[in-house]
Coordinates of N, CA, C and O in Angstrom, one line a residue:
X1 N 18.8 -14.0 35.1 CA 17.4 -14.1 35.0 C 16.9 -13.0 34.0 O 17.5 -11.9 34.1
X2 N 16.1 -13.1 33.3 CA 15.6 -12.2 32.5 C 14.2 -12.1 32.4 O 13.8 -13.0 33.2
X3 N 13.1 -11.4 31.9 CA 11.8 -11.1 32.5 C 11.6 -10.2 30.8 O 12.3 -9.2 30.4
X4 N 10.5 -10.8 30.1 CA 9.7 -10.4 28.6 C 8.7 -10.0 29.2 O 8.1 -10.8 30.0
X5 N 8.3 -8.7 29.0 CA 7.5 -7.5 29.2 C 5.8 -8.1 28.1 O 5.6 -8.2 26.9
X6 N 4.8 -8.5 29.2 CA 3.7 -8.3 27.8 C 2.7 -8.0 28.4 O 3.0 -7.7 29.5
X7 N 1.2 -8.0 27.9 CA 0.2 -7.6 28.4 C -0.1 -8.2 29.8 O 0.4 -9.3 30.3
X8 N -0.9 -7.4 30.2 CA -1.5 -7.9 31.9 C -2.0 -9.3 32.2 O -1.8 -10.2 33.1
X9 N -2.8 -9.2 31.0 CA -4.0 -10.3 31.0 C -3.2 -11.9 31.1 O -3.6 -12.9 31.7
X10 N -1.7 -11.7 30.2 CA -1.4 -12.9 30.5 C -0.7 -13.6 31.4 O -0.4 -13.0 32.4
X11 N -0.3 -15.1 31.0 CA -0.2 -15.8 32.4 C 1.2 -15.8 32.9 O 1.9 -16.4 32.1
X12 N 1.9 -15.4 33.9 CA 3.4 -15.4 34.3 C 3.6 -17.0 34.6 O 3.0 -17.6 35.5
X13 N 4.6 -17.9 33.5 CA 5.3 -19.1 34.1 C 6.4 -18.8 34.3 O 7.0 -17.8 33.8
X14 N 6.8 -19.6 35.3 CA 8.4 -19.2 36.0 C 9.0 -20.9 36.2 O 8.5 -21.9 36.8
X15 N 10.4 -20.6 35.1 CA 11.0 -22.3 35.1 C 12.2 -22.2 35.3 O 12.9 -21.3 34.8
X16 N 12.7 -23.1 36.3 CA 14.0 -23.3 35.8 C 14.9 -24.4 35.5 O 15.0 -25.6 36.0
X17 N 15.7 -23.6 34.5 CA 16.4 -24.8 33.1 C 18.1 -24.3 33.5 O 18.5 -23.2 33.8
X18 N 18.8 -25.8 33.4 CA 20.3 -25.3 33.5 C 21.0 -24.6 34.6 O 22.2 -24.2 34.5
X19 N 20.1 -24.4 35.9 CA 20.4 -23.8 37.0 C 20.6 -22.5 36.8 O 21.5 -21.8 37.4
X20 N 19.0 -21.8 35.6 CA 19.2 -19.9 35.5 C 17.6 -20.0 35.5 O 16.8 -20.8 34.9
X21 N 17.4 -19.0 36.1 CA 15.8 -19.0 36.1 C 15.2 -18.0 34.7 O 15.4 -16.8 34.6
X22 N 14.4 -18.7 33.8 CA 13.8 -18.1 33.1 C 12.2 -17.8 33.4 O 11.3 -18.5 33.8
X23 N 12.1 -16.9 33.1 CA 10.6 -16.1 33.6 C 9.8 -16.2 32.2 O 10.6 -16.1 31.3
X24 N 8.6 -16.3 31.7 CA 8.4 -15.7 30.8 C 6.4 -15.8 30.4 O 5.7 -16.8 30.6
X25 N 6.1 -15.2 30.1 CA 4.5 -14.7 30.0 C 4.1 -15.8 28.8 O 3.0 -16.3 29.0
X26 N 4.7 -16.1 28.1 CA 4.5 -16.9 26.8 C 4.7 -18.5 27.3 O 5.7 -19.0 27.9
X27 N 3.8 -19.0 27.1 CA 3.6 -21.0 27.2 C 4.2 -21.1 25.8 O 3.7 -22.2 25.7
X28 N 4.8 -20.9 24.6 CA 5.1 -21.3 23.6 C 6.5 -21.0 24.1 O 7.2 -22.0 24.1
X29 N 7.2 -19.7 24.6 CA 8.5 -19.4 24.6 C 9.1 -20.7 25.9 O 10.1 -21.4 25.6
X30 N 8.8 -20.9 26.6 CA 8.3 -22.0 27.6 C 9.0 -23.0 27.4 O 10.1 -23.4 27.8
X31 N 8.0 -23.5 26.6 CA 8.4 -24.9 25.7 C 9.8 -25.1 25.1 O 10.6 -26.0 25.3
X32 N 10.0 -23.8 24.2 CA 10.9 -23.8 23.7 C 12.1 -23.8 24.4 O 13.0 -24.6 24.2
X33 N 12.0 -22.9 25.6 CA 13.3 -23.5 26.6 C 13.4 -24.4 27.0 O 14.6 -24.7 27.2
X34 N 12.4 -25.4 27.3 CA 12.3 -26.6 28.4 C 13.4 -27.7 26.7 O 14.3 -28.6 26.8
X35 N 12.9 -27.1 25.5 CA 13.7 -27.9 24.4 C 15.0 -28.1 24.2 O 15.7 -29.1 24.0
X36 N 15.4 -26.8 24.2 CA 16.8 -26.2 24.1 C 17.8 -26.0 25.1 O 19.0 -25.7 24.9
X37 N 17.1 -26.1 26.2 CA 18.0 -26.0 27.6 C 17.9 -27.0 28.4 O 18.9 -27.0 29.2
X38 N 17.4 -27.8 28.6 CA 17.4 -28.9 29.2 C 16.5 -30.4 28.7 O 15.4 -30.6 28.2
X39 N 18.0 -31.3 29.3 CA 17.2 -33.0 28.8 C 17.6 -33.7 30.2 O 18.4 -33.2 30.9
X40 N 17.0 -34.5 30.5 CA 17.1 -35.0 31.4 C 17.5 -36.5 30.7 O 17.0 -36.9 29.6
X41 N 18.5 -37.3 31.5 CA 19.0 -38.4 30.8 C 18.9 -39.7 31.7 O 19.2 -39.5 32.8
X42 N 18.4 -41.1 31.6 CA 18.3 -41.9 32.1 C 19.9 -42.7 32.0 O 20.5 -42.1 31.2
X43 N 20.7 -43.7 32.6 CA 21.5 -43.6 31.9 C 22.4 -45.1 32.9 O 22.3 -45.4 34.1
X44 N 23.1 -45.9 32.0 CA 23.5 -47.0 33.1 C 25.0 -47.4 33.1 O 25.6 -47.6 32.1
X45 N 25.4 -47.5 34.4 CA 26.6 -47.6 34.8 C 27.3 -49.2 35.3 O 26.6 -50.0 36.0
X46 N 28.5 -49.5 34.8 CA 29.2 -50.4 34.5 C 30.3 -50.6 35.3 O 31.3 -50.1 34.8
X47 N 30.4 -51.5 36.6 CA 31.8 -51.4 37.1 C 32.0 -52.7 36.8 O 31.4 -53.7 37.2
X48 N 33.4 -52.5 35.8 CA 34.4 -54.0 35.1 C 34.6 -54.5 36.7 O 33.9 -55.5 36.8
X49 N 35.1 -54.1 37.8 CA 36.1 -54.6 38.7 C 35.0 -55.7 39.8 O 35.1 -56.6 40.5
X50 N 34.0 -55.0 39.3 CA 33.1 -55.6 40.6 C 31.6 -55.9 39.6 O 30.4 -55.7 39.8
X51 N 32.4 -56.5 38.6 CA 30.6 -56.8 37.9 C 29.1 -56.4 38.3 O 28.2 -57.1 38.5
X52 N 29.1 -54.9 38.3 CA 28.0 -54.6 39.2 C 27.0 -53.5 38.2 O 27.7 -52.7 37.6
X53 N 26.0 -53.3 37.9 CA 25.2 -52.5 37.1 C 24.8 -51.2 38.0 O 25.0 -51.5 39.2
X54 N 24.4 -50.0 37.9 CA 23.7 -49.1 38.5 C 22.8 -48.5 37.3 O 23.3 -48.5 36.2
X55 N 21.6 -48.2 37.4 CA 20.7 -47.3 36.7 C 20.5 -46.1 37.3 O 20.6 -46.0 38.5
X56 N 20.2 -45.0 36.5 CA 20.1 -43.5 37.6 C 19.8 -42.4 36.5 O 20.1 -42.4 35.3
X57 N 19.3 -41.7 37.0 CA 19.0 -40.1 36.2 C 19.3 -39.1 36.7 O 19.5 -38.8 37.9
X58 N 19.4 -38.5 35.6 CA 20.5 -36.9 36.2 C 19.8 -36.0 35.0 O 18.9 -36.3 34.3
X59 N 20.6 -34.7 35.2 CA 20.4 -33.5 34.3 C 21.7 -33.2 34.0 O 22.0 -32.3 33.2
X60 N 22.4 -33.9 34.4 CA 24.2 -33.7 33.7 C 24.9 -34.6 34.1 O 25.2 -34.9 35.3
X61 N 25.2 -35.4 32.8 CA 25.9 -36.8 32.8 C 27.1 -36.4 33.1 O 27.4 -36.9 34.2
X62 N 28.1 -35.3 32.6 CA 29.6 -36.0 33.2 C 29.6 -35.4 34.5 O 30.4 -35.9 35.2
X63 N 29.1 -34.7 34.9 CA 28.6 -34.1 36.6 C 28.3 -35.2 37.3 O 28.8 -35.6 38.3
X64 N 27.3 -35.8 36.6 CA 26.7 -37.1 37.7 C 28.0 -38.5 37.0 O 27.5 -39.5 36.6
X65 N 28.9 -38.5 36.9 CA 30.0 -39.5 36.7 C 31.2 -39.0 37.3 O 32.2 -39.6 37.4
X66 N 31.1 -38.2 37.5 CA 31.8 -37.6 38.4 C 31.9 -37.8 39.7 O 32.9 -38.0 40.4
X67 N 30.3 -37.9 40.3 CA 30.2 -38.1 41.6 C 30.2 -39.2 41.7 O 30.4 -39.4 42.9
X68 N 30.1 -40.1 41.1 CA 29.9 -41.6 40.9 C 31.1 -42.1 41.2 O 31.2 -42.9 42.1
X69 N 32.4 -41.6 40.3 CA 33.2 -42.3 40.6 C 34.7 -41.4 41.8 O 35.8 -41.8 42.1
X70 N 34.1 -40.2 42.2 CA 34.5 -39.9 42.9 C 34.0 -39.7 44.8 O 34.4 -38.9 45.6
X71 N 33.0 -40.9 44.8 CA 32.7 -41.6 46.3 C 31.7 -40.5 47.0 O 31.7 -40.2 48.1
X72 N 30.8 -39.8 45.7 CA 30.2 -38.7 46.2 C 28.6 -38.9 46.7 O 27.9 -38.2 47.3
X73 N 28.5 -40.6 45.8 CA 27.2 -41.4 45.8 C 27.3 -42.5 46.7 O 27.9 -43.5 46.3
X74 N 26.7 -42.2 48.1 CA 26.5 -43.4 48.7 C 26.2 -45.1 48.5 O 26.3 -46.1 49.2
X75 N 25.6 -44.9 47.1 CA 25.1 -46.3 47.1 C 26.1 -46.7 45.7 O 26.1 -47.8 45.2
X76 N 27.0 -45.8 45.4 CA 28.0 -46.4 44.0 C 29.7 -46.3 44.3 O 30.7 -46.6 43.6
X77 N 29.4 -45.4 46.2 CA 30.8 -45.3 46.3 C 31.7 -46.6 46.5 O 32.9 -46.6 46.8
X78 N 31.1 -47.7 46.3 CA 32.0 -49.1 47.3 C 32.7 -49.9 45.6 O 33.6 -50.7 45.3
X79 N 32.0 -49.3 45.0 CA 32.4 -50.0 43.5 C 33.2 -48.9 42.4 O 33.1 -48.7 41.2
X80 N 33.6 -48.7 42.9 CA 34.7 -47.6 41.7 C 35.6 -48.2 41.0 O 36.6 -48.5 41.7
X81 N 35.6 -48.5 39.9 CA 35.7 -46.8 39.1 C 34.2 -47.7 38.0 O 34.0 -48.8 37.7
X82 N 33.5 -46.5 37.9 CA 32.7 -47.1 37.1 C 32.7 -46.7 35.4 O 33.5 -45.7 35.1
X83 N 31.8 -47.3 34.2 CA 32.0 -46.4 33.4 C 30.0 -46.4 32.7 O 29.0 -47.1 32.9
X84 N 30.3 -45.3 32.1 CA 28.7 -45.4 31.3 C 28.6 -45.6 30.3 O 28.9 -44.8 29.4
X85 N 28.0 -47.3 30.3 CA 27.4 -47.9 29.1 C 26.1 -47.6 28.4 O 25.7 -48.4 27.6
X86 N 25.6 -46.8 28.7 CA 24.1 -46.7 27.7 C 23.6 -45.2 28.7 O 23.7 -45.0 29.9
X87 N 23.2 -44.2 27.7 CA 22.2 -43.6 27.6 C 21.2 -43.2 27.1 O 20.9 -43.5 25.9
X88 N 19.9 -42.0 28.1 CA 19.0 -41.8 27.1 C 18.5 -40.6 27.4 O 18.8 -40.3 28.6
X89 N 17.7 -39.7 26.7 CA 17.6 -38.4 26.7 C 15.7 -38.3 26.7 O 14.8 -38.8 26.0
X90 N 15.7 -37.3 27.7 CA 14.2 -37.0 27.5 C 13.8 -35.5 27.7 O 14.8 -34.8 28.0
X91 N 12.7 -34.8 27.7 CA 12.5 -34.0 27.7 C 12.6 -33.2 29.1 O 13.2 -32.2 29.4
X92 N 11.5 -34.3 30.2 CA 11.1 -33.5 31.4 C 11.6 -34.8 32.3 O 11.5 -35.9 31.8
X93 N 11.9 -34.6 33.6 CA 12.2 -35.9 34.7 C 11.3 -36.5 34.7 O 11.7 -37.7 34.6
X94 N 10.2 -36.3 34.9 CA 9.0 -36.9 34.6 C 9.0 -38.2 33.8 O 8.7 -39.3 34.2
X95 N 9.3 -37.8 32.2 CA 9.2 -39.0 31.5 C 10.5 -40.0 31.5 O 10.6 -41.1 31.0
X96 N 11.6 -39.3 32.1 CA 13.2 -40.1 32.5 C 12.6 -40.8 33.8 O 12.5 -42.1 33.8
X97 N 12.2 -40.1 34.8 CA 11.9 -41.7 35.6 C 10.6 -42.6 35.5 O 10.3 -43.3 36.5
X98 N 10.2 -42.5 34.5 CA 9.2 -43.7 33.9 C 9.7 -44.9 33.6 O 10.5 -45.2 32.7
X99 N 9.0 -45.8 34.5 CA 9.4 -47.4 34.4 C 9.4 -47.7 32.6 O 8.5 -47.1 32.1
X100 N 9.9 -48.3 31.9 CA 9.9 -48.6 30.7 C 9.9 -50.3 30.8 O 9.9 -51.0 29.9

């Protein structure tokens, strides 16, 4: 964690990106991390064996395929092994779980 020193007056946001907490007085420096440190990805999975689709969002694809095909996900453990056919990248979870 780290903490930028500035006047009183302004506003303390506190985020956290990548599982480290960034502190910072600045809504511009903010932004910039929410840019460079984290995407959130929509993203869809393919099991050949059992013709079956899953859709799902994460903040770390080979993390979340991992659990997927290691029986870590109740609702994807009966269809293994899966693989991931299509992704997509967004800024905040917010606009990743938006119906499209």
């Amino acid at each position: 964690m780290f903490k930028i020193k500035l006047n009183k007056n302004e506003i303390l946001e506190s985020r956290t990106f990548s599982k480290v907490q960034f502190r910072s007085r600045v809504p511009s420096l903010n932004v910039m991390l929410r840019l460079f440190c984290c995407m959130y990805f929509v993203y869809i999975l393919y099991s050949k064996d059992f013709d079956r689709y899953y859709v799902g969002q994460c903040e770390y694809l080979n993390e979340r395929l991992k659990r997927h095909n290691g029986k870590a996900v109740p609702s994807t453990k009966a269809y293994i092994s899966w693989q991931m056919i299509y992704t997509e990248s967004f800024s905040t979870r917010s606009l990743a779980a938006k119906p499209r």
